[in-house]
Short mmCIF file of C-alpha atoms and ligand atoms in Angstrom, two decimals:
data_model
loop_
_atom_site.label_atom_id
_atom_site.label_comp_id
_atom_site.label_asym_id
_atom_site.label_seq_id
_atom_site.Cartn_x
_atom_site.Cartn_y
_atom_site.Cartn_z
CA MET A 272 -47.20 15.71 10.85
CA PRO A 273 -43.77 16.69 12.24
CA LEU A 274 -44.74 19.77 14.23
CA ALA A 275 -41.49 20.65 15.93
CA PRO A 276 -39.67 21.57 12.67
CA LEU A 277 -42.62 23.87 11.88
CA GLY A 278 -41.96 25.67 15.16
CA TRP A 279 -44.93 24.29 17.12
CA PRO A 280 -44.30 23.10 20.69
CA VAL A 281 -44.97 19.35 20.98
CA PRO A 282 -46.59 17.83 24.11
CA GLU A 283 -44.68 15.10 25.96
CA ASP A 284 -47.03 12.27 24.90
CA ALA A 285 -46.60 13.05 21.17
CA ARG A 286 -42.82 13.41 21.06
CA ASP A 287 -42.55 9.96 19.43
CA GLY A 288 -44.59 11.34 16.49
CA TRP A 289 -47.83 9.55 17.41
CA TRP A 290 -50.89 11.62 18.31
CA PRO A 291 -53.95 10.27 20.12
CA GLY A 292 -56.17 12.21 17.62
CA LEU A 293 -55.40 14.96 15.14
CA PRO A 294 -52.25 17.01 15.91
CA TYR A 295 -53.57 19.93 17.95
CA PRO A 296 -52.99 22.74 15.36
CA LEU A 297 -55.54 20.94 13.18
CA TYR A 298 -58.18 21.12 15.91
CA GLN A 299 -57.73 24.87 15.82
CA MET A 300 -58.58 24.81 12.12
CA ARG A 301 -61.76 22.72 12.50
CA PRO A 302 -64.92 24.54 11.47
CA GLN A 303 -66.34 26.13 14.63
CA GLY A 304 -68.48 29.05 15.76
CA TYR A 305 -70.66 31.06 13.41
CA MET A 306 -68.25 30.92 10.47
CA GLY A 307 -67.71 27.17 10.98
CA ARG A 308 -71.44 26.62 10.72
CA GLN A 309 -71.52 28.90 7.68
CA PHE A 310 -68.77 26.76 6.10
CA ALA A 311 -70.59 23.50 6.94
CA ARG A 312 -73.86 24.81 5.58
CA ALA A 313 -72.23 25.74 2.29
CA GLU A 314 -70.11 22.61 1.88
CA HIS A 315 -71.77 19.66 3.64
CA LEU A 316 -73.78 18.35 0.67
CA ARG A 317 -70.79 18.39 -1.66
CA LEU A 318 -68.66 16.67 0.98
CA ALA A 319 -71.44 14.24 2.04
CA LEU A 320 -71.06 15.23 5.70
CA PRO A 321 -73.68 16.12 8.31
CA GLN A 322 -74.71 19.78 8.31
CA ASP A 323 -74.08 19.91 12.07
CA VAL A 324 -70.30 20.38 12.48
CA SER A 325 -70.46 19.16 16.06
CA ALA A 326 -71.34 15.73 14.65
CA TRP A 327 -68.17 15.59 12.53
CA SER A 328 -65.56 12.99 13.52
CA ASP A 329 -61.83 13.73 13.33
CA ASP A 330 -61.83 11.95 9.96
CA ASP A 331 -64.68 14.16 8.73
CA VAL A 332 -62.85 17.30 9.89
CA LEU A 333 -59.65 16.22 8.14
CA PHE A 334 -61.52 15.30 4.96
CA ALA A 335 -63.38 18.65 4.90
CA MET A 336 -60.26 20.73 5.47
CA CYS A 337 -58.36 18.75 2.80
CA GLN A 338 -61.14 19.34 0.27
CA ALA A 339 -62.27 22.87 1.04
CA GLY A 340 -59.99 24.43 3.67
CA SER A 341 -58.24 27.10 1.62
CA ASP A 342 -58.88 29.97 4.05
CA LEU A 343 -59.07 28.53 7.55
CA SER A 344 -57.75 30.06 10.76
CA GLY A 345 -53.93 30.23 10.99
CA ASP A 346 -51.27 29.49 8.39
CA LEU A 347 -51.82 25.88 7.35
CA ILE A 348 -53.44 24.51 4.23
CA VAL A 349 -53.85 20.76 4.61
CA GLY A 350 -53.81 18.51 1.55
CA GLU A 351 -53.39 19.00 -2.16
CA PRO A 352 -57.06 19.70 -3.11
CA ALA A 353 -57.23 22.56 -0.59
CA CYS A 354 -53.91 23.91 -1.80
CA GLU A 355 -55.06 23.73 -5.43
CA LEU A 356 -58.24 25.51 -4.42
CA TRP A 357 -56.20 28.26 -2.76
CA LEU A 358 -54.03 28.63 -5.89
CA ARG A 359 -57.15 28.76 -8.08
CA GLU A 360 -58.70 31.42 -5.88
CA ARG A 361 -55.51 33.47 -6.01
CA ALA A 362 -55.34 33.21 -9.79
CA GLN A 363 -58.97 34.33 -10.21
CA GLU A 364 -59.42 36.72 -7.33
CA ALA A 365 -60.23 40.32 -8.03
CA GLY A 366 -58.34 42.77 -5.81
CA PRO A 367 -59.63 43.83 -2.42
CA VAL A 368 -62.76 45.97 -2.47
CA SER A 369 -61.92 49.67 -2.74
CA ALA A 370 -62.33 52.09 0.17
CA ASN A 371 -65.41 53.82 -1.21
CA GLU A 372 -67.18 50.54 -2.01
CA THR A 373 -66.44 48.87 1.31
CA VAL A 374 -69.69 49.68 3.11
CA LEU A 375 -71.88 48.60 0.19
CA HIS A 376 -69.87 45.38 -0.09
CA TYR A 377 -70.38 44.70 3.63
CA GLU A 378 -74.10 45.37 3.33
CA GLN A 379 -74.28 42.74 0.57
CA LEU A 380 -72.19 40.19 2.49
CA ALA A 381 -74.31 40.71 5.63
CA GLN A 382 -77.48 40.25 3.60
CA ARG A 383 -76.07 37.07 2.10
CA ALA A 384 -75.05 35.70 5.51
CA VAL A 385 -78.50 36.45 6.93
CA ALA A 386 -80.25 34.95 3.90
CA ALA A 387 -78.19 31.75 4.27
CA GLY A 388 -79.89 31.36 7.66
CA VAL A 389 -76.84 30.07 9.51
CA PRO A 390 -78.19 28.09 12.48
CA GLY A 391 -77.56 29.68 15.92
CA SER A 392 -77.18 33.46 16.00
CA SER A 393 -76.52 36.38 18.26
CA ALA A 394 -78.96 34.72 20.63
CA ALA A 395 -76.23 32.14 21.26
CA GLY A 396 -73.89 34.94 22.42
CA GLU A 397 -72.21 35.12 19.07
CA PHE A 398 -72.23 37.82 16.43
CA PRO A 399 -73.04 36.96 12.85
CA LYS A 400 -69.93 37.68 10.83
CA PHE A 401 -68.13 37.20 7.52
CA THR A 402 -64.60 37.54 6.19
CA ALA A 403 -63.69 40.01 3.46
CA ARG A 404 -60.77 41.72 1.72
CA ARG A 405 -60.78 45.49 1.65
CA ALA A 406 -58.29 48.16 0.63
CA LEU A 407 -57.39 50.63 3.37
CA ASP A 408 -54.47 53.04 3.56
CA GLY A 409 -51.97 52.03 6.22
CA ALA A 410 -53.53 48.58 6.79
CA SER A 411 -51.10 45.72 7.25
CA THR A 412 -53.45 43.31 5.45
CA PRO A 413 -56.64 43.55 3.39
CA HIS A 414 -58.05 40.48 5.22
CA VAL A 415 -60.69 41.32 7.81
CA ILE A 416 -63.36 39.69 9.95
CA VAL A 417 -66.55 41.75 10.05
CA LYS A 418 -69.21 41.38 12.74
CA PHE A 419 -72.54 43.05 12.14
CA SER A 420 -75.72 44.05 13.95
CA GLY A 421 -79.27 43.58 12.76
CA ALA A 422 -80.87 46.34 10.71
CA ASP A 423 -84.10 47.07 12.59
CA GLU A 424 -84.75 49.57 15.35
CA SER A 425 -85.54 47.15 18.15
CA ALA A 426 -84.04 47.53 21.61
CA SER A 427 -82.00 44.35 21.20
CA VAL A 428 -80.50 45.45 17.86
CA GLN A 429 -79.63 48.78 19.49
CA ARG A 430 -77.87 46.93 22.31
CA TRP A 431 -75.92 44.69 19.91
CA SER A 432 -74.92 47.82 17.98
CA ASP A 433 -73.74 49.49 21.21
CA LEU A 434 -71.75 46.37 22.05
CA LEU A 435 -70.00 46.39 18.65
CA VAL A 436 -68.83 49.95 19.29
CA CYS A 437 -67.75 48.85 22.78
CA GLU A 438 -65.71 46.01 21.28
CA HIS A 439 -63.96 48.49 19.02
CA LEU A 440 -63.19 50.79 21.98
CA ALA A 441 -62.11 47.86 24.17
CA LEU A 442 -59.57 46.76 21.52
CA GLN A 443 -58.22 50.30 21.21
CA HIS A 444 -57.66 50.60 24.96
CA ILE A 445 -56.14 47.14 25.33
CA THR A 446 -52.86 48.27 23.81
CA ALA A 447 -52.25 50.39 26.94
CA LEU A 448 -51.78 47.10 28.85
CA PRO A 449 -48.08 46.12 28.88
CA GLY A 450 -47.27 43.12 26.69
CA ILE A 451 -50.60 43.05 24.85
CA LYS A 452 -51.37 43.83 21.24
CA ALA A 453 -54.76 44.11 19.60
CA ALA A 454 -55.95 43.90 16.04
CA ARG A 455 -56.74 47.18 14.32
CA SER A 456 -60.49 47.72 14.10
CA ARG A 457 -63.03 50.30 12.95
CA ILE A 458 -66.76 50.91 13.02
CA LEU A 459 -68.73 51.41 9.82
CA HIS A 460 -72.43 52.09 9.30
CA GLY A 461 -74.60 51.11 6.33
CA GLY A 462 -78.07 49.82 5.48
CA GLY A 463 -79.19 50.37 9.08
CA ARG A 464 -76.45 48.07 10.38
CA VAL A 465 -73.35 48.66 12.46
CA PHE A 466 -70.24 46.81 11.24
CA LEU A 467 -67.18 46.08 13.37
CA GLU A 468 -64.28 45.44 11.00
CA VAL A 469 -61.27 43.74 12.62
CA GLU A 470 -58.03 43.20 10.75
CA ARG A 471 -56.94 39.54 10.82
CA PHE A 472 -53.69 38.97 12.68
CA ASP A 473 -53.18 35.57 11.03
CA ARG A 474 -52.94 37.30 7.65
CA HIS A 475 -50.13 39.60 6.45
CA GLY A 476 -50.28 41.57 3.26
CA ASP A 477 -52.31 39.83 0.58
CA ALA A 478 -51.03 36.26 0.82
CA GLY A 479 -48.92 36.02 3.99
CA ARG A 480 -50.13 33.89 6.89
CA SER A 481 -49.05 33.12 10.42
CA PRO A 482 -50.03 30.37 12.84
CA LEU A 483 -52.29 30.71 15.86
CA CYS A 484 -53.96 28.38 18.32
CA ALA A 485 -56.64 29.16 20.90
CA LEU A 486 -56.16 28.33 24.56
CA ASP A 487 -58.91 25.66 24.65
CA VAL A 488 -56.98 23.60 22.09
CA VAL A 489 -53.62 24.22 23.77
CA ASP A 490 -55.10 23.31 27.17
CA ALA A 491 -56.44 20.00 25.84
CA ALA A 492 -53.09 19.16 24.20
CA PHE A 493 -50.73 20.20 27.01
CA VAL A 494 -52.39 20.76 30.38
CA GLY A 495 -55.81 19.12 30.37
CA SER A 496 -56.97 21.43 33.15
CA GLY A 497 -60.48 21.88 31.80
CA SER A 498 -60.46 25.18 33.71
CA THR A 499 -62.16 28.24 32.26
CA ASP A 500 -59.72 30.58 34.04
CA TRP A 501 -57.12 31.78 31.51
CA THR A 502 -54.57 32.43 34.25
CA LYS A 503 -54.77 28.85 35.59
CA VAL A 504 -54.30 27.34 32.14
CA VAL A 505 -51.38 29.65 31.31
CA ALA A 506 -49.82 28.87 34.72
CA GLY A 507 -50.01 25.19 33.72
CA LEU A 508 -48.22 26.01 30.45
CA LEU A 509 -45.55 27.91 32.40
CA GLU A 510 -44.91 24.81 34.52
CA LEU A 511 -44.34 22.87 31.29
CA ASP A 512 -41.98 25.63 30.11
CA VAL A 513 -43.89 26.25 26.86
CA VAL A 514 -44.61 29.88 27.79
CA ASP A 515 -42.57 32.36 29.83
CA GLY A 516 -43.44 34.34 32.94
CA ALA A 517 -44.02 37.54 30.94
CA LEU A 518 -46.79 35.79 29.00
CA LEU A 519 -48.48 34.71 32.24
CA SER A 520 -48.33 38.32 33.49
CA ALA A 521 -49.77 39.65 30.24
CA ALA A 522 -52.56 37.05 30.18
CA THR A 523 -53.39 37.89 33.81
CA ARG A 524 -53.71 41.60 32.93
CA LEU A 525 -55.90 40.78 29.97
CA TRP A 526 -58.05 38.41 32.07
CA TRP A 527 -58.68 41.13 34.64
CA TYR A 528 -59.25 43.78 31.98
CA GLY A 529 -61.99 41.58 30.51
CA ARG A 530 -63.58 40.99 33.88
CA LEU A 531 -63.48 44.70 34.73
CA ILE A 532 -65.18 45.63 31.47
CA ALA A 533 -67.99 43.15 32.27
CA ASN A 534 -66.93 40.56 29.71
CA THR A 535 -68.76 37.47 30.93
CA ASP A 536 -67.86 35.47 27.81
CA MET A 537 -64.19 34.80 28.47
CA HIS A 538 -64.04 31.14 27.50
CA LEU A 539 -60.69 29.62 26.50
CA GLY A 540 -61.50 30.07 22.80
CA ASN A 541 -61.19 33.81 23.25
CA LEU A 542 -57.45 33.87 23.97
CA ALA A 543 -54.97 32.78 21.31
CA LEU A 544 -51.32 31.84 21.32
CA GLU A 545 -48.80 31.78 18.50
CA PRO A 546 -45.89 29.33 18.28
CA ASP A 547 -42.75 31.47 18.53
CA GLY A 548 -40.66 29.16 16.34
CA GLY A 549 -38.39 28.22 19.23
CA GLY A 550 -40.56 25.57 20.90
CA ARG A 551 -42.67 27.97 22.98
CA PHE A 552 -45.80 30.06 22.55
CA SER A 553 -46.15 33.83 22.51
CA LEU A 554 -49.38 35.76 23.04
CA ALA A 555 -51.47 36.56 19.96
CA PRO A 556 -53.23 39.93 19.74
CA ALA A 557 -56.42 40.22 21.79
CA TYR A 558 -59.90 39.82 20.26
CA ASP A 559 -63.54 39.34 21.27
CA MET A 560 -63.35 41.71 24.28
CA LEU A 561 -66.62 43.45 25.10
CA PRO A 562 -69.11 43.85 27.97
CA MET A 563 -71.08 40.66 27.17
CA ARG A 564 -72.84 40.91 30.54
CA TYR A 565 -75.06 43.45 28.78
CA ALA A 566 -75.83 41.31 25.73
CA PRO A 567 -79.52 40.84 24.95
CA LEU A 568 -80.98 37.59 26.27
CA ALA A 569 -82.07 34.80 23.93
CA GLY A 570 -85.70 35.91 24.24
CA GLY A 571 -84.80 39.43 23.06
CA GLU A 572 -84.86 41.06 26.51
CA VAL A 573 -82.21 43.74 27.07
CA PRO A 574 -80.69 43.41 30.54
CA THR A 575 -79.23 46.26 32.59
CA PRO A 576 -77.77 44.52 35.63
CA GLU A 577 -76.11 46.57 38.38
CA PRO A 578 -72.30 46.88 38.18
CA GLU A 579 -70.56 43.93 39.81
CA PHE A 580 -66.78 43.56 39.88
CA ALA A 581 -64.47 40.99 41.48
CA LEU A 582 -61.37 41.70 43.55
CA PRO A 583 -58.13 39.76 43.05
CA LEU A 584 -56.26 37.35 45.30
CA PRO A 585 -53.01 38.90 46.63
CA ASP A 586 -50.74 37.49 43.89
CA GLN A 587 -52.87 39.16 41.18
CA ARG A 588 -53.20 42.60 42.77
CA THR A 589 -50.61 44.27 40.53
CA ALA A 590 -52.29 42.94 37.39
CA TRP A 591 -55.70 43.97 38.76
CA PHE A 592 -54.63 47.59 39.30
CA GLU A 593 -52.98 47.78 35.86
CA ALA A 594 -56.10 46.36 34.25
CA CYS A 595 -58.37 48.58 36.34
CA ALA A 596 -56.72 51.79 35.07
CA VAL A 597 -57.28 50.71 31.46
CA ALA A 598 -60.82 49.44 32.16
CA LEU A 599 -61.69 52.86 33.64
CA ALA A 600 -60.38 54.52 30.48
CA PHE A 601 -62.54 52.14 28.43
CA TRP A 602 -65.73 52.90 30.42
CA ASP A 603 -64.93 56.61 30.23
CA SER A 604 -64.65 56.57 26.46
CA ALA A 605 -67.78 54.40 26.06
CA ALA A 606 -69.71 56.79 28.32
CA THR A 607 -68.97 59.68 25.97
CA ASP A 608 -68.95 58.03 22.52
CA ALA A 609 -71.73 59.47 20.37
CA ARG A 610 -71.99 56.22 18.37
CA ILE A 611 -73.39 54.54 21.51
CA SER A 612 -77.05 55.11 22.51
CA SER A 613 -77.62 57.55 25.36
CA GLY A 614 -79.18 54.79 27.47
CA PHE A 615 -76.13 52.57 27.23
CA ARG A 616 -73.76 55.52 27.69
CA ALA A 617 -75.43 56.04 31.07
CA VAL A 618 -74.83 52.36 31.90
CA CYS A 619 -71.14 52.80 30.99
CA LEU A 620 -70.89 55.87 33.19
CA ALA A 621 -72.41 53.97 36.13
CA GLN A 622 -69.89 51.16 35.50
CA ARG A 623 -67.08 53.66 35.49
CA ASP A 624 -68.15 55.26 38.76
CA ALA A 625 -68.68 51.90 40.49
CA LEU A 626 -65.25 50.67 39.38
CA GLU A 627 -63.60 53.90 40.52
CA ARG A 628 -65.18 53.50 43.99
CA LEU A 629 -64.02 49.88 44.13
CA ARG A 630 -60.47 50.90 43.23
CA GLU A 631 -60.41 53.34 46.13
CA ARG A 632 -61.46 50.56 48.51
CA ALA A 633 -59.25 47.82 47.03
N1 LIG B 28 -58.38 39.72 14.39
C1 LIG B 28 -58.43 38.40 14.23
N2 LIG B 28 -57.49 37.77 13.49
C2 LIG B 28 -57.54 36.43 13.32
N3 LIG B 28 -58.49 35.63 13.85
C3 LIG B 28 -59.44 36.20 14.60
C4 LIG B 28 -59.46 37.61 14.84
N4 LIG B 28 -60.54 37.89 15.61
C5 LIG B 28 -61.16 36.72 15.84
N5 LIG B 28 -60.51 35.70 15.24
C6 LIG B 28 -60.89 34.28 15.20
O1 LIG B 28 -62.26 34.22 14.86
C7 LIG B 28 -63.02 33.57 15.90
C8 LIG B 28 -64.35 34.31 16.05
O2 LIG B 28 -64.14 35.65 16.46
P1 LIG B 28 -64.73 36.18 17.83
O3 LIG B 28 -64.28 35.31 18.94
O4 LIG B 28 -64.39 37.62 17.89
O5 LIG B 28 -66.28 36.02 17.57
P2 LIG B 28 -67.48 35.42 18.43
O6 LIG B 28 -68.63 36.34 18.29
O7 LIG B 28 -67.08 34.99 19.77
O8 LIG B 28 -67.89 34.20 17.56
P3 LIG B 28 -67.50 32.68 17.57
O9 LIG B 28 -68.39 32.05 18.59
O10 LIG B 28 -67.79 32.32 16.16
O11 LIG B 28 -66.06 32.53 17.99
C9 LIG B 28 -62.13 33.64 17.13
O12 LIG B 28 -62.37 32.58 18.02
C10 LIG B 28 -60.72 33.61 16.54
O13 LIG B 28 -60.32 32.28 16.31
MG1 LIG B 29 -65.16 34.30 20.45
#
């Protein structure tokens, strides 16, 4: 696949057109996470592949995306069968669900996702979710990803619900960080569940698409650092001249913002880049930012650890202070948001106070 003409940066060892495995944008499209397992569960029998996506070889991944990959992450549709499928879906598709039917539609899709019994769940640190198309005034696309809580009144469902509202607030505050965008999101309630609806930034209008690639895939293709520190990986990309200094600064702010809002789940899959068309990457909008330190444990226990924040090395002090101001605004708003339980609002207030005291000492 000639990537450079498509605007994707090409690593040194693939400039002759030969790749050691799949070209890296295709790894981004492989089925992964909750929705990847949902996809595999629905399609594996038809495709004669194992149900466990982690057992799929590169050939399996390519075969599955060619046969069934009409709506994968990013802009690419690989192979004629997938393209025909996409055209068929477009020809048949009803319009997006209307504003006053959205909640009911989400309740049904959540029920369906739960009934399908997708292996692994929120216990694995991952929200159950689905994609949908909804009509909303002022939206730049009808395409959304919707995460949802359980529907019972247990303490762990309450905590997951609180965390969904926190994710919504965290995304809203992120845009105060220079150089960082975030997808538009909103909170909806229905059937006892909380829904976090996030507009997809790889979709534009009804049929437009744009590319994206998460940092774990870019790291493997370009740097090979294996680090889990976003700033180290992006610094490696800066050395290779595939990102600019402004992107490193923005990623550093976002990294510290996450850490100061107690996001303990900042793996490289939670930061995405977009090829800028000129042989470099730009930063994609932020996603999956929430205080995961407070997520219920696999056994259902609901932890309330004491606040614990890290201080920066000297070269990251500016980014730390910028991120700290926005993190304080986030904790403030979470501490007073009536959609969050009073117990967790108190936790947010304690976080806010502890971070404020740390800022005075820093
Ligand atoms: N607004 C968005 N637009 C486009 N893609 C998105 C958006 N938000 C998330 N994604 C993609 O969907 C994936 C899953 O979303 P997210 O990271 O928020 O969920 P998660 O609970 O961590 O679950 P998972 O483990 O399935 O990634 C992300 O890794 C990213 O590739
Ligand atoms: Mg994620």
